[in-house]
mmCIF file of C-alpha atoms in Angstrom:
data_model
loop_
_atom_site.group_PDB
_atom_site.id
_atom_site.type_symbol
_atom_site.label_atom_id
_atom_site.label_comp_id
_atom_site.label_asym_id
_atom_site.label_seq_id
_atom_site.Cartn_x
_atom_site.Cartn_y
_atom_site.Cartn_z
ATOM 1 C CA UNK Q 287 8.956 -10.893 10.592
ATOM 2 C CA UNK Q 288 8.424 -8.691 7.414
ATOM 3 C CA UNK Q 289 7.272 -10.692 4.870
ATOM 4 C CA UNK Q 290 4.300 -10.130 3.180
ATOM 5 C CA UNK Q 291 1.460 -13.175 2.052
ATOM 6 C CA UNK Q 292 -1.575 -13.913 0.419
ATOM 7 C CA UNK Q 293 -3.152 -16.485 -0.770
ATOM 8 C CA UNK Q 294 -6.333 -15.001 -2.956
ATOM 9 C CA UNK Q 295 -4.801 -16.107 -6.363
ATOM 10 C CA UNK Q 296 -5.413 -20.365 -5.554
ATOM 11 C CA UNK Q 297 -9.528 -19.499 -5.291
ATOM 12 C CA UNK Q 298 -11.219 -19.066 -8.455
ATOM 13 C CA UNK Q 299 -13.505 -16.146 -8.809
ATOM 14 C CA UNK Q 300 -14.835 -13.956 -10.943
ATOM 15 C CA UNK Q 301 -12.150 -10.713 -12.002
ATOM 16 C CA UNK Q 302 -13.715 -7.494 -13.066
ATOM 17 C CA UNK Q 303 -10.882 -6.010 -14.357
ATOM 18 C CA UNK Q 304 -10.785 -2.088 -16.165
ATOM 19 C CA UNK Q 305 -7.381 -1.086 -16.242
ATOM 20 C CA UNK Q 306 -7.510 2.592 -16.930
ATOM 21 C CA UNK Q 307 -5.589 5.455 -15.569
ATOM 22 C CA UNK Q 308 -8.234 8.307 -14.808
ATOM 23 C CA UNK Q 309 -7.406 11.362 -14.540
ATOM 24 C CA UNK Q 310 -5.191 12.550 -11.419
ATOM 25 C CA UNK Q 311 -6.527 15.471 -9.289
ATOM 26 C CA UNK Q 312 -4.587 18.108 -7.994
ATOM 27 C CA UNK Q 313 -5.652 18.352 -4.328
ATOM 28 C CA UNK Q 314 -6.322 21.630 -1.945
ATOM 29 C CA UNK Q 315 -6.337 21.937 1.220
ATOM 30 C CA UNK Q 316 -10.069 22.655 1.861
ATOM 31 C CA UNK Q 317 -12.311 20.651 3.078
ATOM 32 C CA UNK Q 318 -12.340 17.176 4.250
ATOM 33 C CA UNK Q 319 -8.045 16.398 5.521
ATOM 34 C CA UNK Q 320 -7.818 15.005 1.905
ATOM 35 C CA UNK Q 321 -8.821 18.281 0.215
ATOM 36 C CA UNK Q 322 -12.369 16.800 -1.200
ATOM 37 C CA UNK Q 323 -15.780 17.818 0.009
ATOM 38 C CA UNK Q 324 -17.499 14.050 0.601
ATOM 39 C CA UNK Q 325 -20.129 12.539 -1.684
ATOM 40 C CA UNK Q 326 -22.977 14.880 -1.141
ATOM 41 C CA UNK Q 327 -25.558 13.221 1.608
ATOM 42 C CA UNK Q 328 -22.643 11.852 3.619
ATOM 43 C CA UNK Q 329 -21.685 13.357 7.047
ATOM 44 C CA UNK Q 330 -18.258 15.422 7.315
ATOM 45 C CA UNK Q 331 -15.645 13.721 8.292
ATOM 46 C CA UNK Q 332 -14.041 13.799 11.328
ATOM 47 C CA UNK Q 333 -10.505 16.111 11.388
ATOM 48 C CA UNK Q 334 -7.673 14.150 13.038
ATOM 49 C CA UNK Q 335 -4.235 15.328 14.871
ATOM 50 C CA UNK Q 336 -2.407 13.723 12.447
ATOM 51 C CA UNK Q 337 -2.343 13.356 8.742
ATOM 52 C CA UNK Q 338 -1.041 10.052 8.645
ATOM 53 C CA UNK Q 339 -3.480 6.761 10.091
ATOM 54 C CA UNK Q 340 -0.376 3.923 10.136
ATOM 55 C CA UNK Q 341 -2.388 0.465 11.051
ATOM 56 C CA UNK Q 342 -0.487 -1.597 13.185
ATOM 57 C CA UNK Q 343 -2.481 -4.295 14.087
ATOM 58 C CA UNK Q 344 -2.402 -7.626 13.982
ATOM 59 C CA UNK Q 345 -0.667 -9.388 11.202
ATOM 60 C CA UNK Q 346 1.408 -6.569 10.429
ATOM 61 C CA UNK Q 347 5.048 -6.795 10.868
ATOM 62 C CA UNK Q 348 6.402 -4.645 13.638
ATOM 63 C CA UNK Q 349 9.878 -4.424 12.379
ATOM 64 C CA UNK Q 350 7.777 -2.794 8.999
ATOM 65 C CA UNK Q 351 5.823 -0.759 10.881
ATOM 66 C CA UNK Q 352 8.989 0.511 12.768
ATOM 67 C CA UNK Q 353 10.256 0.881 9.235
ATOM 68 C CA UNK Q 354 7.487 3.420 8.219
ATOM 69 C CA UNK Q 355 7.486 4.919 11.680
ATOM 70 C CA UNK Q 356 11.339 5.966 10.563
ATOM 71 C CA UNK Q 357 10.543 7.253 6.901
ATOM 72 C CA UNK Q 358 7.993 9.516 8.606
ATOM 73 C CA UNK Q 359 9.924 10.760 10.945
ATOM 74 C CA UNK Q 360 12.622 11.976 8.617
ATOM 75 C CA UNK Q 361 9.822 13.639 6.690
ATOM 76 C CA UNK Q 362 8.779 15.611 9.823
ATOM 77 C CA UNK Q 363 5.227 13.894 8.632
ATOM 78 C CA UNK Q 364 2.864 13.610 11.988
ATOM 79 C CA UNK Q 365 0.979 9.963 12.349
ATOM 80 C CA UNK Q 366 -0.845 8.358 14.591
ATOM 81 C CA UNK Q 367 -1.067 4.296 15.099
ATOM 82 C CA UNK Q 368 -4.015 2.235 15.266
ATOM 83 C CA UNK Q 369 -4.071 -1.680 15.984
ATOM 84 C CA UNK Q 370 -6.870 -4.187 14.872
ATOM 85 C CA UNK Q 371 -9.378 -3.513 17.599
ATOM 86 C CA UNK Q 372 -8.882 0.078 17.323
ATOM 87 C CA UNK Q 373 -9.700 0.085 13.946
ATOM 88 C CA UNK Q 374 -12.369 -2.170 14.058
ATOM 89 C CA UNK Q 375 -14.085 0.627 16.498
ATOM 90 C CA UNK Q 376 -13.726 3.702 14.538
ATOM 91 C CA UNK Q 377 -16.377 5.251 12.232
ATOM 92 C CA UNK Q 378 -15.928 6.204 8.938
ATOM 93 C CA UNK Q 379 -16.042 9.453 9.229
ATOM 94 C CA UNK Q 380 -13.264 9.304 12.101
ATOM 95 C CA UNK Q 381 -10.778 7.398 9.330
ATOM 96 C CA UNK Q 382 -12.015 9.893 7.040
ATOM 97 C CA UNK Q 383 -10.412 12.692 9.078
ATOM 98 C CA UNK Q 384 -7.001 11.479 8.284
ATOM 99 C CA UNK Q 385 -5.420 12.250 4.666
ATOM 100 C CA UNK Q 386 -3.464 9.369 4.221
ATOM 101 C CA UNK Q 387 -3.708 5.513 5.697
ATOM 102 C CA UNK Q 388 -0.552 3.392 5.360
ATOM 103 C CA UNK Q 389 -0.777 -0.384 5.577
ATOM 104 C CA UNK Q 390 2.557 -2.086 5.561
ATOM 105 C CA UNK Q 391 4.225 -5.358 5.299
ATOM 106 C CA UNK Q 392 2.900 -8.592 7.129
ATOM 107 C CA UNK Q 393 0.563 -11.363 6.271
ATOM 108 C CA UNK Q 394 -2.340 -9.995 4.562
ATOM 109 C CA UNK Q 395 -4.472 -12.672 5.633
ATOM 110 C CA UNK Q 396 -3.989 -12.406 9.034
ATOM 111 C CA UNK Q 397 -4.395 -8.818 8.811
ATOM 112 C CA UNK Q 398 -8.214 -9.448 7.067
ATOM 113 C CA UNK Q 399 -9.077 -12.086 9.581
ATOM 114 C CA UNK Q 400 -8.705 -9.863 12.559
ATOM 115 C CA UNK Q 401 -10.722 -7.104 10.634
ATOM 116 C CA UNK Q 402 -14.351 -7.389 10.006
ATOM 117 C CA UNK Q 403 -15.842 -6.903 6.936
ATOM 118 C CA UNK Q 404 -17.632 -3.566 7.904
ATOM 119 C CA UNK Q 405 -14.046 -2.457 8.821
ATOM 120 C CA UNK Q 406 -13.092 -3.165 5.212
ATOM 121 C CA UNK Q 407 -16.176 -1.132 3.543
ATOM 122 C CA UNK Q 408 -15.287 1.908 6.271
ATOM 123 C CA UNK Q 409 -12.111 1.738 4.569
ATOM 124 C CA UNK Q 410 -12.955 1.906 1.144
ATOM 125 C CA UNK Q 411 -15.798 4.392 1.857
ATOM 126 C CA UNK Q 412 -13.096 6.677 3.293
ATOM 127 C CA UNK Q 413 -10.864 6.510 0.248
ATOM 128 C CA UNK Q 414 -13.535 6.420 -2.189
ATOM 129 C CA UNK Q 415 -16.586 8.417 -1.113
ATOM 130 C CA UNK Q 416 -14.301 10.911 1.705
ATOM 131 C CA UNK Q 417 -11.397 11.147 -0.908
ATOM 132 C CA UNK Q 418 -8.907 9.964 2.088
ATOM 133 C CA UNK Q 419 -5.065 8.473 0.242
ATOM 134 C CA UNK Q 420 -4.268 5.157 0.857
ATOM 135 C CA UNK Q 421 -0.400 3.242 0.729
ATOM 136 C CA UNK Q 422 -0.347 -0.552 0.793
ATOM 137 C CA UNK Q 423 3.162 -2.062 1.691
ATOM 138 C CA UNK Q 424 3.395 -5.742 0.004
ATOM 139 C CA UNK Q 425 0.896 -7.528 2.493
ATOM 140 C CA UNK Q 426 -0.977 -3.820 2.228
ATOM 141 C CA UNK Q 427 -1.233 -3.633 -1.317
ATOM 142 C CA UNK Q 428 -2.627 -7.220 -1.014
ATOM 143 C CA UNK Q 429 -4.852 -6.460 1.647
ATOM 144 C CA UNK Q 430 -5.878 -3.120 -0.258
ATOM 145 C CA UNK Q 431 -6.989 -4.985 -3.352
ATOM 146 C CA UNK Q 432 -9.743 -7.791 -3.757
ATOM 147 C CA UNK Q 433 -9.531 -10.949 -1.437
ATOM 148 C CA UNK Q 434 -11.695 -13.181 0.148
ATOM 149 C CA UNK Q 435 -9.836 -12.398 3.544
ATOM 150 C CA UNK Q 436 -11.872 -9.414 4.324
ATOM 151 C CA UNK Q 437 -10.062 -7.350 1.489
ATOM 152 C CA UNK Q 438 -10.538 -3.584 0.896
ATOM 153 C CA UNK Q 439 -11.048 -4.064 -3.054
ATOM 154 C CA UNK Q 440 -9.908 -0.845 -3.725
ATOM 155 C CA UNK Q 441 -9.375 -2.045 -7.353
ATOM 156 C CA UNK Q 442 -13.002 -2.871 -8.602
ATOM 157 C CA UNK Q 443 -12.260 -6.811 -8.400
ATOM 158 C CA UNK Q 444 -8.541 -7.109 -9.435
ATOM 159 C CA UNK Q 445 -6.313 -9.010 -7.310
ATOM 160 C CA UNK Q 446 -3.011 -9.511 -7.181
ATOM 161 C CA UNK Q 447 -0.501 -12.629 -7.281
ATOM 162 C CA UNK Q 448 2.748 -13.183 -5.624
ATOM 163 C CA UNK Q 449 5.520 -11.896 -8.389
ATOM 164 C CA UNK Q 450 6.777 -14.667 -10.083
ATOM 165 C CA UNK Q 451 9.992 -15.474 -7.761
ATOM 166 C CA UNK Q 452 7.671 -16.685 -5.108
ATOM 167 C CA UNK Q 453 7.103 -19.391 -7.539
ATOM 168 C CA UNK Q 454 10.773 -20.243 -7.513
ATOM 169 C CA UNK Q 455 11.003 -20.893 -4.170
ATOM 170 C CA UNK Q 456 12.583 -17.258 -3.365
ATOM 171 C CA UNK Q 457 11.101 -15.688 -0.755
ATOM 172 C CA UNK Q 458 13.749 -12.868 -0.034
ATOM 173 C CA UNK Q 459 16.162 -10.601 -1.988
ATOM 174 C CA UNK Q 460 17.283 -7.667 -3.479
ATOM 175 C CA UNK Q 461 15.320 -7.072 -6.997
ATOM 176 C CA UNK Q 462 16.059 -4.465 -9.655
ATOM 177 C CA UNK Q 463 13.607 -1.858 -10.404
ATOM 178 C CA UNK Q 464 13.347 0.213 -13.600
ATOM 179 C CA UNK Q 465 11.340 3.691 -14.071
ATOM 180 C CA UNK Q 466 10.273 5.390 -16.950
ATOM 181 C CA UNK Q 467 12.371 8.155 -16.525
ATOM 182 C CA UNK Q 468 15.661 7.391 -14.407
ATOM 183 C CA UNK Q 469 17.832 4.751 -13.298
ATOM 184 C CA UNK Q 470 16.406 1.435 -11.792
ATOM 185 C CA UNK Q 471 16.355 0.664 -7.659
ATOM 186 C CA UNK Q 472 17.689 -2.282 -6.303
ATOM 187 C CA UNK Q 473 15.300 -3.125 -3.836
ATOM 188 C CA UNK Q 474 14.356 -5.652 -0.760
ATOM 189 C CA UNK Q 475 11.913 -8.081 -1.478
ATOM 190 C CA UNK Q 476 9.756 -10.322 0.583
ATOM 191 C CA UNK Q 477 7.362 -12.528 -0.749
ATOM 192 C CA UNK Q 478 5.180 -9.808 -1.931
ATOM 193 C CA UNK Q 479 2.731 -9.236 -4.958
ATOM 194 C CA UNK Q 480 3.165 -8.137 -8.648
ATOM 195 C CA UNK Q 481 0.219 -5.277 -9.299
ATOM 196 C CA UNK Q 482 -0.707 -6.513 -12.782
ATOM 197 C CA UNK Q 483 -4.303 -5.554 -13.645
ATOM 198 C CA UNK Q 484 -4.775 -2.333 -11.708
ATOM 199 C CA UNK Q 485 -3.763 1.541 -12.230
ATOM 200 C CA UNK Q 486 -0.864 2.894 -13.734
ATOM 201 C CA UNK Q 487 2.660 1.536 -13.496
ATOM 202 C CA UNK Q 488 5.290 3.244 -11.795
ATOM 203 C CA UNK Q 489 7.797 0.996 -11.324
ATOM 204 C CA UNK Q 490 8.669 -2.551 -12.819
ATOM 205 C CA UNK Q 491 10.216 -6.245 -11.876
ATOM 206 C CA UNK Q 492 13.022 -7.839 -13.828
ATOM 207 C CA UNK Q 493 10.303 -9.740 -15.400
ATOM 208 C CA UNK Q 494 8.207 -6.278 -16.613
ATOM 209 C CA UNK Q 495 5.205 -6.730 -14.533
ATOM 210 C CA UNK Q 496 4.139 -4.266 -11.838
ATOM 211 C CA UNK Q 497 6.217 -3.219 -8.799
ATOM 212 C CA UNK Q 498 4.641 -0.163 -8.071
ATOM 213 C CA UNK Q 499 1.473 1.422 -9.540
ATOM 214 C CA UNK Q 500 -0.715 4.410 -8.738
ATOM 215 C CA UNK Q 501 -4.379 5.716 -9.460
ATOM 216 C CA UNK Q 502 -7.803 6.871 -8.275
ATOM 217 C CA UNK Q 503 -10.050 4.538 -6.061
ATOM 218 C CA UNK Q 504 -12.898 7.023 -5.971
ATOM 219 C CA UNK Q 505 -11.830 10.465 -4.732
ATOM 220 C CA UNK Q 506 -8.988 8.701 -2.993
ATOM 221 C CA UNK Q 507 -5.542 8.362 -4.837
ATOM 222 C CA UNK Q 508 -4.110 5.135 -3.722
ATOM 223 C CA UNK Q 509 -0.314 3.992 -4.320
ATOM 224 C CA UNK Q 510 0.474 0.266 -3.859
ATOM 225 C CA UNK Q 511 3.943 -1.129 -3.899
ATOM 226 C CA UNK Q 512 5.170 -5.289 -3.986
ATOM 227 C CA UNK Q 513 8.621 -4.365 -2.783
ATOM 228 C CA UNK Q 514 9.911 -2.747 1.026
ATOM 229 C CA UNK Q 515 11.540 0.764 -0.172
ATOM 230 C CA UNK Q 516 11.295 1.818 3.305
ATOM 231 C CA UNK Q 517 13.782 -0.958 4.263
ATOM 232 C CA UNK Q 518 16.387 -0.326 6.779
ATOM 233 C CA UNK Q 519 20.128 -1.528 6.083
ATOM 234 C CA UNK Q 520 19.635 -4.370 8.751
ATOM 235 C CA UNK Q 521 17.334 -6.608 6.803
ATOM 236 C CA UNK Q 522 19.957 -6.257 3.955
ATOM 237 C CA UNK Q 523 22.043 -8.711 6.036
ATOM 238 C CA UNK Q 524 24.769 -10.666 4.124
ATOM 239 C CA UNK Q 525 22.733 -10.119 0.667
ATOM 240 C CA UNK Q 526 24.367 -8.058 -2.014
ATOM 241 C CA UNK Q 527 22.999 -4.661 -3.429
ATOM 242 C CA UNK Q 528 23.578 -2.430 -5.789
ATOM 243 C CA UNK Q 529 22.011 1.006 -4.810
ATOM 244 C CA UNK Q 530 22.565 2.380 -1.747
ATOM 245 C CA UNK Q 531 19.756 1.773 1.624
ATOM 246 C CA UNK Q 532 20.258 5.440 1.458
ATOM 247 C CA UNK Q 533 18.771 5.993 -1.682
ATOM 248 C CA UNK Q 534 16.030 3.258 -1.408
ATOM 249 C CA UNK Q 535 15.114 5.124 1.951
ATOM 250 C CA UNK Q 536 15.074 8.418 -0.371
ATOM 251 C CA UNK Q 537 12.501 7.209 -2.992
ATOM 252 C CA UNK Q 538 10.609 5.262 0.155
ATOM 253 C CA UNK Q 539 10.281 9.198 1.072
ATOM 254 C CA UNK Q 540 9.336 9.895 -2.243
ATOM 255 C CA UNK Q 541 6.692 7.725 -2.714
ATOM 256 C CA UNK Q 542 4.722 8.543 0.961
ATOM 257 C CA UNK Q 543 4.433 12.288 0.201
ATOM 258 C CA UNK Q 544 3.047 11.351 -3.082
ATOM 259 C CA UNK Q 545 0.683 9.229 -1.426
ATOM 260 C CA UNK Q 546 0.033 11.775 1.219
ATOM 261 C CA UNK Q 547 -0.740 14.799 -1.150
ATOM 262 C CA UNK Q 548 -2.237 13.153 -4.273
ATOM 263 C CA UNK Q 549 0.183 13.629 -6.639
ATOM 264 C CA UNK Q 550 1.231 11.243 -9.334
ATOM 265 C CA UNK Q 551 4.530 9.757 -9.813
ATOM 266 C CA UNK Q 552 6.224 9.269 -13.373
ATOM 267 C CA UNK Q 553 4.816 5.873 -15.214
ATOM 268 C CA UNK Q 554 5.564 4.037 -18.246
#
């Protein structure tokens, strides 16, 4: 399964929303695996093998995870894995050792259920106090934002709905992408979120809201995206695109070394 869920937007609650881009640091390599000292007081973090922390656990697709486990691997970009339990027994200074954490596609709530909510703060106290980078894949960038499912809230409050499809009764196919500054993507989609509310846009749906957006959680620069770039040519199955998996792999590329190093992407 790949698809991506949430369910956050049917509770009422309270939105503290300030949608501001601040601005983007250029990282070095000193330091903390992220290139920032932490938040004075705090212990140093804990340096990793890898770069790259790619969470596998439960409620995360495998066929997505085998997705990102490609796109790295053309990179050359070293990761480890690390399922729910695993996880839920590091410290934060052990996440804080890796630069980047990647959450991909899967049900979001699932994925919060089998975390615990001390697992959820380690997170964002990583990215936000450690200055590790965080990518949320669809059920990720769910899961990365506010929800009552043991969410990260990486976005001071602002959650995210389903893009407006979902409401259609689509829950799969290729959408068309536009940037600021070059052509549009036609993408794979799967039931994931628009990003409206939180950072700065990178990359739009046919209907203008968020597809992609980018921005500081803290020290940590976060990149959250509502549609599968990383998707391989298999789940294109008998539906019709216009841009090649080749160059939707490309930009999937793209988009994790941004995430990886810090560095913004073009936005409207």
């Amino acid at each position: 399964m790949r698809f991506c869920i949430s369910r956050v937007a049917i509770t009422p609650r309270l939105i503290l929303v300030v949608a501001s881009l601040v601005a983007l640091l250029t990282f070095t390599g000193c330091g903390s695996q992220s290139g920032q000292q932490p938040t004075a007081g705090l212990p140093p973090p804990i340096p990793a093998a890898e770069p790259v922390l790619l969470f596998n656990g439960t409620g995360t697709s495998s066929s997505d995870v085998a997705a990102v486990e490609a796109v790295l691997g053309t990179l050359g970009v070293g990761y480890k894995t690390a399922d729910s339990g695993q996880l839920n027994a590091m410290s934060e200074q052990q996440l804080a050792g890796y630069k980047l954490m990647i959450v991909p596609g899967g049900n979001s709530i699932t994925i919060g259920q089998n975390l615990t909510g001390d697992t959820a703060s380690m997170i964002r106290g990583a990215v936000e106090d450690y200055g590790m980078h965080y990518l949320g894949i669809c059920a990720g960038a769910f899961f990365g934002g506010y929800s009552i499912y043991n969410g990260v809230d990486l976005t001071s409050g602002v959650w995210f709905d389903f893009y407006a499809d979902e409401n259609k009764g689509i829950h799969v196919e290729p959408v068309l992408i536009s940037f600021p500054g070059s052509g549009p993507l036609d993408v794979y989609w799967q039931d994931g979120p628009q990003l409206s509310g939180w950072g700065a846009v990178v990359a739009k749906f046919p209907d203008g809201t968020p597809a992609i957006t980018e921005g500081q959680s803290g020290k940590g620069f976060v990149i959250f995206t509502g549609v599968h770039l990383e998707a391989p040519e298999s789940w294109r199955g008998s539906m019709i695109f216009t841009t090649p998996v080749s160059v939707d792999l490309a930009y999937a590329g793209t988009v994790i070394q941004a995430t990886l190093n810090g560095t913004p992407l073009p936005h409207f």
